[in-house]
Amino acid sequence: MKYYDQHLHTFLSFDSNEQFENYLTHQPEFFVATDHFDLENAGTGFKDDIPDYHILAEKLAALQEQSPTKFLRGIELGVVPGQEQRILDYLATHPYDLKLLSIHQNKQFDYMDDRVLTMDKFRVAKTYFDQMLAVVENFPDGHILTHFEYGLRRFDFTAKELEEHFEKELTAIFKKVIERELAFEVNAKSFGRYKNAHLYRYGIPLYQSLGGKLFTLGSDAHVAEDYRLLFREMSQLLKEFDVNQLVVFQGNERYFTELP
């Protein structure tokens, strides 16, 4: 099995219009879209953004009849403390093969909103990491912790600032991630568009020093041309830290693959 993209979006996400078929021009052996699930989403006027499961099931069934690609069901769960039971109730009747665990917003603001630019960057980061810790401690589902630096993207943080101000919080987060056998994602949007590769160069060895071994790459594509975005470059980053395998999740099973 070759490694395939485990983080991408389609028209079933509130922030994408992409069609499944356009991704399939890349002829992947496996394909999984991870569309956004965010309750009371501050980024869209506090609406519940839930991908239409019926449409997903129909779409994948139709595509499976036409394509040799093997299709999986995925979702990106944006979690805010206090929402855990509502999300678990939904998942109990809507099974997925891959569940990404993300922190996007806190029911007051999305961490990418312009509003954060009027705030102290260290206070925003503290709020973000405290929320992440609460989620990995109290929300029991998921396979991959995505873009660990999402809440820092609107600011210029250095690796030294992370070490000096937030190593305690990140150590607690990573310990829980390792205990739960979640994977650590290297995210292409973080790596490229938001120029945060230096934060991964800090985060990866910290995670490894605590015993972390599970890594994934995710393009976070919202358009098909970004499928497997920067996978070669992110693989080179992982090789700097002697990482030679990635993990893919398919329900209760996981498989190790070589770096792309």
Short mmCIF file of C-alpha atoms in Angstrom, two decimals:
data_model
loop_
_atom_site.label_atom_id
_atom_site.label_comp_id
_atom_site.label_asym_id
_atom_site.label_seq_id
_atom_site.Cartn_x
_atom_site.Cartn_y
_atom_site.Cartn_z
CA MET A 1 0.00 0.00 0.00
CA LYS A 2 1.28 3.45 -0.91
CA TYR A 3 0.60 6.38 1.37
CA TYR A 4 -2.45 8.38 0.36
CA ASP A 5 -3.73 11.80 1.35
CA GLN A 6 -5.65 11.64 4.65
CA HIS A 7 -6.79 15.25 4.89
CA LEU A 8 -8.82 16.90 2.12
CA HIS A 9 -12.19 18.51 1.52
CA THR A 10 -15.05 18.48 -0.98
CA PHE A 11 -18.33 20.34 -1.54
CA LEU A 12 -19.60 18.64 1.63
CA SER A 13 -17.44 21.09 3.61
CA PHE A 14 -18.70 24.62 4.20
CA ASP A 15 -15.48 26.07 2.78
CA SER A 16 -14.99 23.97 -0.39
CA ASN A 17 -16.80 23.50 -3.69
CA GLU A 18 -14.60 20.69 -4.99
CA GLN A 19 -16.06 17.54 -6.57
CA PHE A 20 -14.93 14.04 -5.65
CA GLU A 21 -14.35 13.19 -9.30
CA ASN A 22 -11.69 15.89 -9.70
CA TYR A 23 -9.51 14.27 -7.03
CA LEU A 24 -9.79 10.93 -8.81
CA THR A 25 -7.78 12.22 -11.78
CA HIS A 26 -4.78 11.47 -9.54
CA GLN A 27 -5.80 7.78 -9.67
CA PRO A 28 -5.29 7.00 -5.97
CA GLU A 29 -5.44 3.41 -4.75
CA PHE A 30 -7.46 4.63 -1.76
CA PHE A 31 -9.46 7.82 -1.41
CA VAL A 32 -10.90 9.45 1.68
CA ALA A 33 -12.39 12.93 2.00
CA THR A 34 -12.41 14.44 5.48
CA ASP A 35 -15.11 17.08 5.35
CA HIS A 36 -15.67 19.55 8.17
CA PHE A 37 -17.89 18.86 11.16
CA ASP A 38 -18.08 21.93 13.41
CA LEU A 39 -20.95 22.57 15.82
CA GLU A 40 -21.87 26.17 16.64
CA ASN A 41 -19.13 27.22 14.26
CA ALA A 42 -17.90 30.72 15.05
CA GLY A 43 -16.45 30.88 11.54
CA THR A 44 -19.88 30.63 9.88
CA GLY A 45 -22.16 32.61 12.17
CA PHE A 46 -22.41 29.91 14.87
CA LYS A 47 -24.19 27.41 12.63
CA ASP A 48 -23.84 23.66 12.93
CA ASP A 49 -21.71 22.65 9.94
CA ILE A 50 -22.32 18.94 9.41
CA PRO A 51 -21.46 17.17 6.13
CA ASP A 52 -24.48 15.41 4.59
CA TYR A 53 -23.88 11.74 5.36
CA HIS A 54 -26.62 10.52 3.01
CA ILE A 55 -25.06 12.36 0.08
CA LEU A 56 -21.62 11.04 1.05
CA ALA A 57 -22.84 7.44 1.13
CA GLU A 58 -24.64 7.77 -2.20
CA LYS A 59 -21.67 9.47 -3.83
CA LEU A 60 -19.15 6.89 -2.71
CA ALA A 61 -21.39 4.00 -3.74
CA ALA A 62 -21.78 5.49 -7.22
CA LEU A 63 -18.07 6.16 -7.57
CA GLN A 64 -17.17 2.67 -6.38
CA GLU A 65 -19.15 1.21 -9.30
CA GLN A 66 -17.12 3.30 -11.77
CA SER A 67 -13.60 3.29 -10.33
CA PRO A 68 -10.96 0.78 -9.15
CA THR A 69 -10.12 3.18 -6.30
CA LYS A 70 -11.16 1.93 -2.86
CA PHE A 71 -13.31 4.54 -1.11
CA LEU A 72 -13.34 5.25 2.61
CA ARG A 73 -15.52 7.56 4.69
CA GLY A 74 -13.73 10.34 6.54
CA ILE A 75 -14.54 13.38 8.63
CA GLU A 76 -12.66 16.25 10.28
CA LEU A 77 -14.10 16.80 13.74
CA GLY A 78 -13.68 20.30 15.09
CA VAL A 79 -14.18 19.88 18.84
CA VAL A 80 -15.01 22.47 21.48
CA PRO A 81 -15.18 21.40 25.15
CA GLY A 82 -18.80 20.82 26.11
CA GLN A 83 -19.74 19.40 22.70
CA GLU A 84 -18.29 15.94 23.27
CA GLN A 85 -21.53 14.03 23.84
CA ARG A 86 -23.34 15.60 20.90
CA ILE A 87 -20.49 14.60 18.61
CA LEU A 88 -20.29 11.08 20.02
CA ASP A 89 -24.05 10.66 19.59
CA TYR A 90 -23.70 11.64 15.94
CA LEU A 91 -20.80 9.27 15.34
CA ALA A 92 -22.71 6.40 16.95
CA THR A 93 -25.15 6.44 14.01
CA HIS A 94 -22.80 7.72 11.30
CA PRO A 95 -19.75 5.42 11.04
CA TYR A 96 -16.49 6.68 9.53
CA ASP A 97 -13.25 4.95 8.59
CA LEU A 98 -11.08 7.97 9.37
CA LYS A 99 -11.67 10.67 11.97
CA LEU A 100 -9.42 13.71 12.18
CA LEU A 101 -9.35 15.59 15.48
CA SER A 102 -9.04 19.36 15.09
CA ILE A 103 -9.26 22.58 17.09
CA HIS A 104 -10.60 25.41 14.91
CA GLN A 105 -12.76 27.63 17.12
CA ASN A 106 -14.01 28.05 20.67
CA LYS A 107 -17.65 29.14 20.15
CA GLN A 108 -16.47 32.75 20.43
CA PHE A 109 -14.07 33.05 17.48
CA ASP A 110 -12.22 30.93 14.98
CA TYR A 111 -8.49 31.04 15.64
CA MET A 112 -8.01 32.24 12.05
CA ASP A 113 -10.46 35.17 12.36
CA ASP A 114 -9.21 38.74 12.01
CA ARG A 115 -10.47 39.27 15.54
CA VAL A 116 -7.46 37.49 17.00
CA LEU A 117 -5.18 40.19 15.57
CA THR A 118 -6.52 42.58 18.21
CA MET A 119 -5.50 40.16 20.99
CA ASP A 120 -2.26 39.31 22.71
CA LYS A 121 -0.70 36.45 20.77
CA PHE A 122 0.48 34.60 23.87
CA ARG A 123 -2.99 34.74 25.42
CA VAL A 124 -4.56 33.41 22.22
CA ALA A 125 -2.00 30.59 22.02
CA LYS A 126 -2.55 29.71 25.69
CA THR A 127 -6.33 29.53 25.10
CA TYR A 128 -5.77 27.38 22.04
CA PHE A 129 -3.40 24.88 23.65
CA ASP A 130 -5.55 24.64 26.78
CA GLN A 131 -8.52 23.80 24.56
CA MET A 132 -6.48 21.22 22.67
CA LEU A 133 -5.43 19.55 25.92
CA ALA A 134 -9.02 19.45 27.16
CA VAL A 135 -10.12 17.86 23.87
CA VAL A 136 -7.47 15.13 23.79
CA GLU A 137 -8.20 14.38 27.44
CA ASN A 138 -12.00 14.34 27.25
CA PHE A 139 -13.05 13.50 23.70
CA PRO A 140 -12.34 9.77 23.31
CA ASP A 141 -12.61 9.33 19.54
CA GLY A 142 -10.38 10.14 16.57
CA HIS A 143 -7.33 8.85 14.73
CA ILE A 144 -5.15 11.88 13.90
CA LEU A 145 -4.46 15.17 15.67
CA THR A 146 -4.26 17.71 12.85
CA HIS A 147 -2.28 20.95 12.36
CA PHE A 148 -1.11 21.40 15.96
CA GLU A 149 -0.24 25.06 15.26
CA TYR A 150 -3.58 26.12 13.69
CA GLY A 151 -4.26 28.59 16.52
CA LEU A 152 -0.93 30.34 15.94
CA ARG A 153 -1.23 30.89 12.20
CA ARG A 154 -2.23 34.55 12.31
CA PHE A 155 0.84 35.43 14.35
CA ASP A 156 4.59 35.18 13.96
CA PHE A 157 5.70 32.63 16.52
CA THR A 158 9.24 31.35 16.77
CA ALA A 159 10.21 27.89 17.92
CA LYS A 160 11.99 29.51 20.87
CA GLU A 161 8.76 31.21 21.91
CA LEU A 162 6.95 27.87 21.83
CA GLU A 163 9.66 26.30 23.92
CA GLU A 164 9.79 29.11 26.47
CA HIS A 165 6.04 29.72 26.83
CA PHE A 166 4.21 26.51 25.90
CA GLU A 167 6.45 23.48 26.27
CA LYS A 168 4.54 22.45 29.39
CA GLU A 169 1.21 22.52 27.54
CA LEU A 170 2.58 20.79 24.46
CA THR A 171 4.25 18.10 26.55
CA ALA A 172 0.93 17.34 28.24
CA ILE A 173 -0.86 17.30 24.87
CA PHE A 174 1.68 15.03 23.21
CA LYS A 175 1.74 12.63 26.16
CA LYS A 176 -2.01 12.21 25.84
CA VAL A 177 -1.78 11.86 22.05
CA ILE A 178 0.78 9.08 22.52
CA GLU A 179 -1.27 7.38 25.24
CA ARG A 180 -4.29 7.34 22.93
CA GLU A 181 -2.24 6.25 19.90
CA LEU A 182 -3.34 9.24 17.84
CA ALA A 183 -1.07 10.23 14.97
CA PHE A 184 0.71 13.56 14.64
CA GLU A 185 -0.10 15.25 11.32
CA VAL A 186 2.31 17.37 9.30
CA ASN A 187 -0.06 19.72 7.49
CA ALA A 188 0.75 21.16 4.07
CA LYS A 189 -1.11 24.43 4.62
CA SER A 190 0.84 24.93 7.84
CA PHE A 191 4.11 23.95 6.19
CA GLY A 192 3.69 26.01 3.04
CA ARG A 193 1.08 28.75 3.01
CA TYR A 194 1.54 29.75 6.65
CA LYS A 195 5.30 29.13 6.67
CA ASN A 196 5.33 27.23 9.95
CA ALA A 197 7.79 24.48 9.08
CA HIS A 198 10.02 25.83 11.86
CA LEU A 199 7.28 25.08 14.41
CA TYR A 200 7.18 21.48 13.20
CA ARG A 201 10.95 21.31 13.59
CA TYR A 202 10.30 22.10 17.24
CA GLY A 203 7.16 19.98 17.69
CA ILE A 204 8.30 16.77 16.00
CA PRO A 205 11.35 16.07 18.20
CA LEU A 206 9.39 17.04 21.32
CA TYR A 207 6.71 14.51 20.38
CA GLN A 208 9.40 11.90 19.63
CA SER A 209 11.22 12.56 22.91
CA LEU A 210 8.05 11.54 24.76
CA GLY A 211 7.75 8.32 22.75
CA GLY A 212 5.68 9.48 19.78
CA LYS A 213 6.07 7.39 16.62
CA LEU A 214 2.88 7.81 14.57
CA PHE A 215 3.01 10.40 11.77
CA THR A 216 0.78 11.36 8.85
CA LEU A 217 0.91 13.89 6.04
CA GLY A 218 -2.18 15.86 5.08
CA SER A 219 -2.58 18.27 2.20
CA ASP A 220 -5.65 19.93 3.76
CA ALA A 221 -6.69 20.40 0.12
CA HIS A 222 -9.88 22.30 -0.64
CA VAL A 223 -9.29 22.08 -4.40
CA ALA A 224 -8.19 19.01 -6.33
CA GLU A 225 -4.93 20.51 -7.60
CA ASP A 226 -3.71 20.58 -3.97
CA TYR A 227 -4.03 16.80 -3.57
CA ARG A 228 -0.81 15.51 -1.92
CA LEU A 229 0.40 19.10 -1.68
CA LEU A 230 4.06 19.36 -0.57
CA PHE A 231 4.24 15.66 0.31
CA ARG A 232 7.81 15.37 -0.98
CA GLU A 233 8.97 18.40 0.99
CA MET A 234 7.20 17.31 4.18
CA SER A 235 8.67 13.82 3.81
CA GLN A 236 12.12 15.39 3.69
CA LEU A 237 11.33 17.22 6.92
CA LEU A 238 10.36 13.96 8.61
CA LYS A 239 13.53 12.29 7.35
CA GLU A 240 15.52 14.96 9.19
CA PHE A 241 14.20 13.32 12.36
CA ASP A 242 14.73 9.71 11.21
CA VAL A 243 11.04 9.13 10.49
CA ASN A 244 10.77 6.51 7.74
CA GLN A 245 7.16 5.39 7.99
CA LEU A 246 3.71 6.93 7.95
CA VAL A 247 0.49 5.44 9.28
CA VAL A 248 -2.90 5.19 7.55
CA PHE A 249 -6.14 4.45 9.35
CA GLN A 250 -9.02 2.39 8.03
CA GLY A 251 -11.56 2.01 10.79
CA ASN A 252 -10.15 -0.18 13.53
CA GLU A 253 -7.17 -1.12 11.37
CA ARG A 254 -3.98 0.81 10.81
CA TYR A 255 -1.20 0.19 8.34
CA PHE A 256 2.34 1.50 7.98
CA THR A 257 3.63 2.75 4.66
CA GLU A 258 6.84 4.21 3.32
CA LEU A 259 7.22 7.96 2.97
CA PRO A 260 6.08 9.31 -0.41
#
